[in-house]
Amino acid sequence: MATSTTATTTVLGACPHDCPDTCSFITTVEDGVATRVQGNPAHPHTDGVLCTKVSRYTQRTYHPQRVLQPLKRSGPKGSGQFTPVSWEEALHDIATRLRAIAGRAPGAAQAILPYSYAGTMGLVQGESIAARFFNKLGASLLDRTICASAAAEGLTATVGGKLGMQVQFFQESRLILIWGSNPIASNLHFWRQAQEAKRRGARLICIDPRRSETADKCQEHIALLPGTDAALAFGIMHELVQHDWLDHDYIARHTLGWDALRARALEWPPERAAAVCGLDVQQVRDLARAYGESARRGDPTAIRLNYGMQRVRGGGNAVRAIACLPALVGAWRHRAGGLLLSTSGNFPVQRAALERPDLRTGPAPRTINMNTIGDDLLRPASAGFGPAIEAVIVYNSNPVAVAPDSARVVQGFAREDLFTVVLEHFHTDTADYADYLLPATTQLEHWDVQVAYGHTDVLLNRPAIAPLGQARPNSQIFRDLARHMGYTEPCFADTDEQLCRIAYGDAVDFQQLLDQGFASLKVPDAPFAEGRFPTPSGRCEFFSARLAAQGLDGLPDYLPNYEAAGSSTQFPLAMISPPARNFLNSSFVNVQSLRDIEGEPLLEMHAQDAQARGLASGSVVRVFNQRGDYRCRMEVSPRARPGVVNGLGIWWRKLGLDGHNVNQLTSQRLTDLGRAPTFYDCLVEVEAAAA
Ligand SMILES: Nc1nc2c(c(=O)[nH]1)N[C@H]1C(S)=C(S)[C@@H](COP(=O)(O)OP(=O)(O)OC[C@H]3O[C@@H](n4cnc5c(=O)[nH]c(N)nc54)[C@H](O)[C@@H]3O)O[C@H]1N2
Ligand SMILES: Nc1nc2c(c(=O)[nH]1)N[C@H]1C(S)=C(S)[C@@H](COP(=O)(O)OP(=O)(O)OC[C@H]3O[C@@H](n4cnc5c(=O)[nH]c(N)nc54)[C@H](O)[C@@H]3O)O[C@H]1N2
Ligand SMILES: [Mo]
């Protein structure tokens, strides 16, 4: 679509951000300048509504501190001092450095590491030409596990994939458990469905250690201790068995391993679950009754699970336990019942065609986990590890701010002998450590095609304006680098428009994308009403033979946190660091109007914990543990439960009091499944500090 009056046009685009909503938007362009970004009213999920952040997207694109020319480091590492250079000089120098590393010996290119995540979820500006480039080079592979992989493994083990309810049917649900999720902040378009359900009489129960904005608006809030969700799920299961709130027919026909799961559930009377979760036993009983009786009545009974509950040691197993519940009560029979965590398994992305792993020659390169980047940057060469990392190329991510155990991450990026290239819009904490900082385009300036994980529509993004300054799309920067490396494969010449078509091949009607900006995938309304789970057995697998064969527990289990609340006298408080509403991870922190709403980095603390430490609300505190410390302002807040402090994220380090953020305290330990981080599995102590 491109309608025009004199010099004003509107262009159909798509939000690129890492969020379940993946909105369709319309950009108004006047005389070549984008003046407005609005939600597309013709896209049902977006319904004409954008979040506060993305409705201000032009403030990002035209931000006075946009990086608009290639920059070369001119001061010490980390100083953020740069001098402008030409694209040709930057590309030539980078290619020369990479060739010198790769040319040393077969396999030497593994000393080069790409580091990227979902700064854009676009398939073209994500892993297309970039992946081809690193495959051809033979660089280390990156395990992209910083967000969702514990849950992904848990859900896949149980129901067979990242599949579940469709978001638009939640308005018909009668009971919704909002579990480990703060949709008012992070999944607005689901929240609109939940509110409609509530208007029609549904009951909403929020399960979250923090009294979030969402918890405020639900009829009930269950403030369990972080990382105890599996215990709560087993407590519910115990009651489902005891009261026979079970769908025996569904269990018999569509599940696997019920006898074994039943035995485990019976080990969890509500008293035990309540003690582990830090709840009153009556809360556990009432929750189980609400869930069991709702389903027993035949009312659509739904769970909106989100990633907030899996950033702990037992995150994968907790998702397995919770994902058993809908099958036990037969909730999947109804399209407004069951569970939604992610819909991304529906998307027929042609990864091999985009990323071209066939370009790799020689032995398979090693894989580096992005969550242990701190330790890995500091690791010397060894037989087990391979060569030390000598070069990192960062795009679509801000690891210095978002990766756990920042002191180690910073120490790694500060290595004088590390060659670092960062593709960015802004001078982020990571950009400050770059040897070369390369200007990337924003979503208004390039083509892309999106996946989603909160609905099932493919979205196309057309460029609305020409690139600002000398900015180039990521895809173009890697095309240019390939040319400087002397790569001649024709796939390095694919244009962004061609890549948009390759991304889904024939699986999606590209003309429809061009015409209306989105194309809906064909998915069943109630995916598991008749069973047909895409697991090895075709059933909902309470027991997973595949996990058992790996030496893991075939059944879900409760695994206490590495750093469980109450397990240390030295660090008695559990800290979680969920997203602030007006930021998206560390994106938008530098947009002044949004930062003004958030104010400054805050630690929310319960009155009882503050009193015990003689701390006054509004005072500056030092939050610390064995990994480091972090000063910020403390607020006595009903949003914090006793024993748990909330450090909202993810601030840019350089905007914090000592140039630190919450990740100074988080650890590099990984989850039970999926090799994911444990950001919310973190014990701390808090004391008064000088302002
Ligand atoms: N505004 C905004 N939106 C976002 C993001 C953002 O940063 N800002 N981030 C995006 C990203 S990357 C993702 S992955 C998605 C989802 O991102 P998530 O991290 O799932 O974010 P939330 O939906 O806010 O849910 C987190 C909620 O889980 C709670 N929580 C923490 N620990 C536990 C626990 O142990 N058990 C339970 N039950 N709850 C716990 C937190 O208090 C918080 O309210 O959201 C995306 N959307
Ligand atoms: N303590 C704590 N830490 C966390 C979390 C938490 O809840 N607590 N959440 C974790 C989660 S869920 C996630 S997903 C990660 C997210 O971590 P990241 O994926 O690193 O996300 P962002 O912090 O948003 O940084 C993305 C960067 O990509 C840049 N970018 C955006 N689009 C483009 C583009 O087209 N080209 C280029 N070159 N750059 C672009 C943006 O400017 C931004 O600086 O953080 C994790 N870290
Ligand atoms: Mo995430």
Coordinates of N, CA and C and ligand atoms in Angstrom, one line a residue, residues 18 117-118 146-148 307 311 453 585, ligand 3:
D18 N 11.4 -7.5 20.0 CA 11.2 -8.8 20.6 C 10.1 -8.7 21.6
Y117 N 21.2 -11.1 18.9 CA 19.9 -11.7 19.4 C 18.8 -11.0 18.7
A118 N 17.7 -10.6 19.4 CA 16.5 -10.1 18.8 C 16.2 -8.6 18.8
I146 N 19.4 -16.7 25.2 CA 19.4 -15.7 26.3 C 17.9 -15.5 26.8
C147 N 16.9 -16.0 26.1 CA 15.6 -15.6 26.5 C 14.7 -16.8 26.8
A148 N 14.4 -17.6 25.8 CA 13.2 -18.5 25.9 C 13.5 -20.0 25.8
Y307 N 7.6 -16.0 29.7 CA 9.0 -16.4 29.9 C 9.5 -16.0 31.3
R311 N 13.3 -18.2 34.0 CA 14.7 -17.7 34.1 C 15.3 -18.1 35.4
Y453 N 5.6 -14.5 18.0 CA 5.4 -15.6 19.0 C 4.2 -15.4 19.9
N585 N 13.8 -4.6 26.9 CA 15.1 -5.0 27.3 C 15.9 -3.7 27.4
Ligands
MO3 MO 13.3 -12.1 25.8

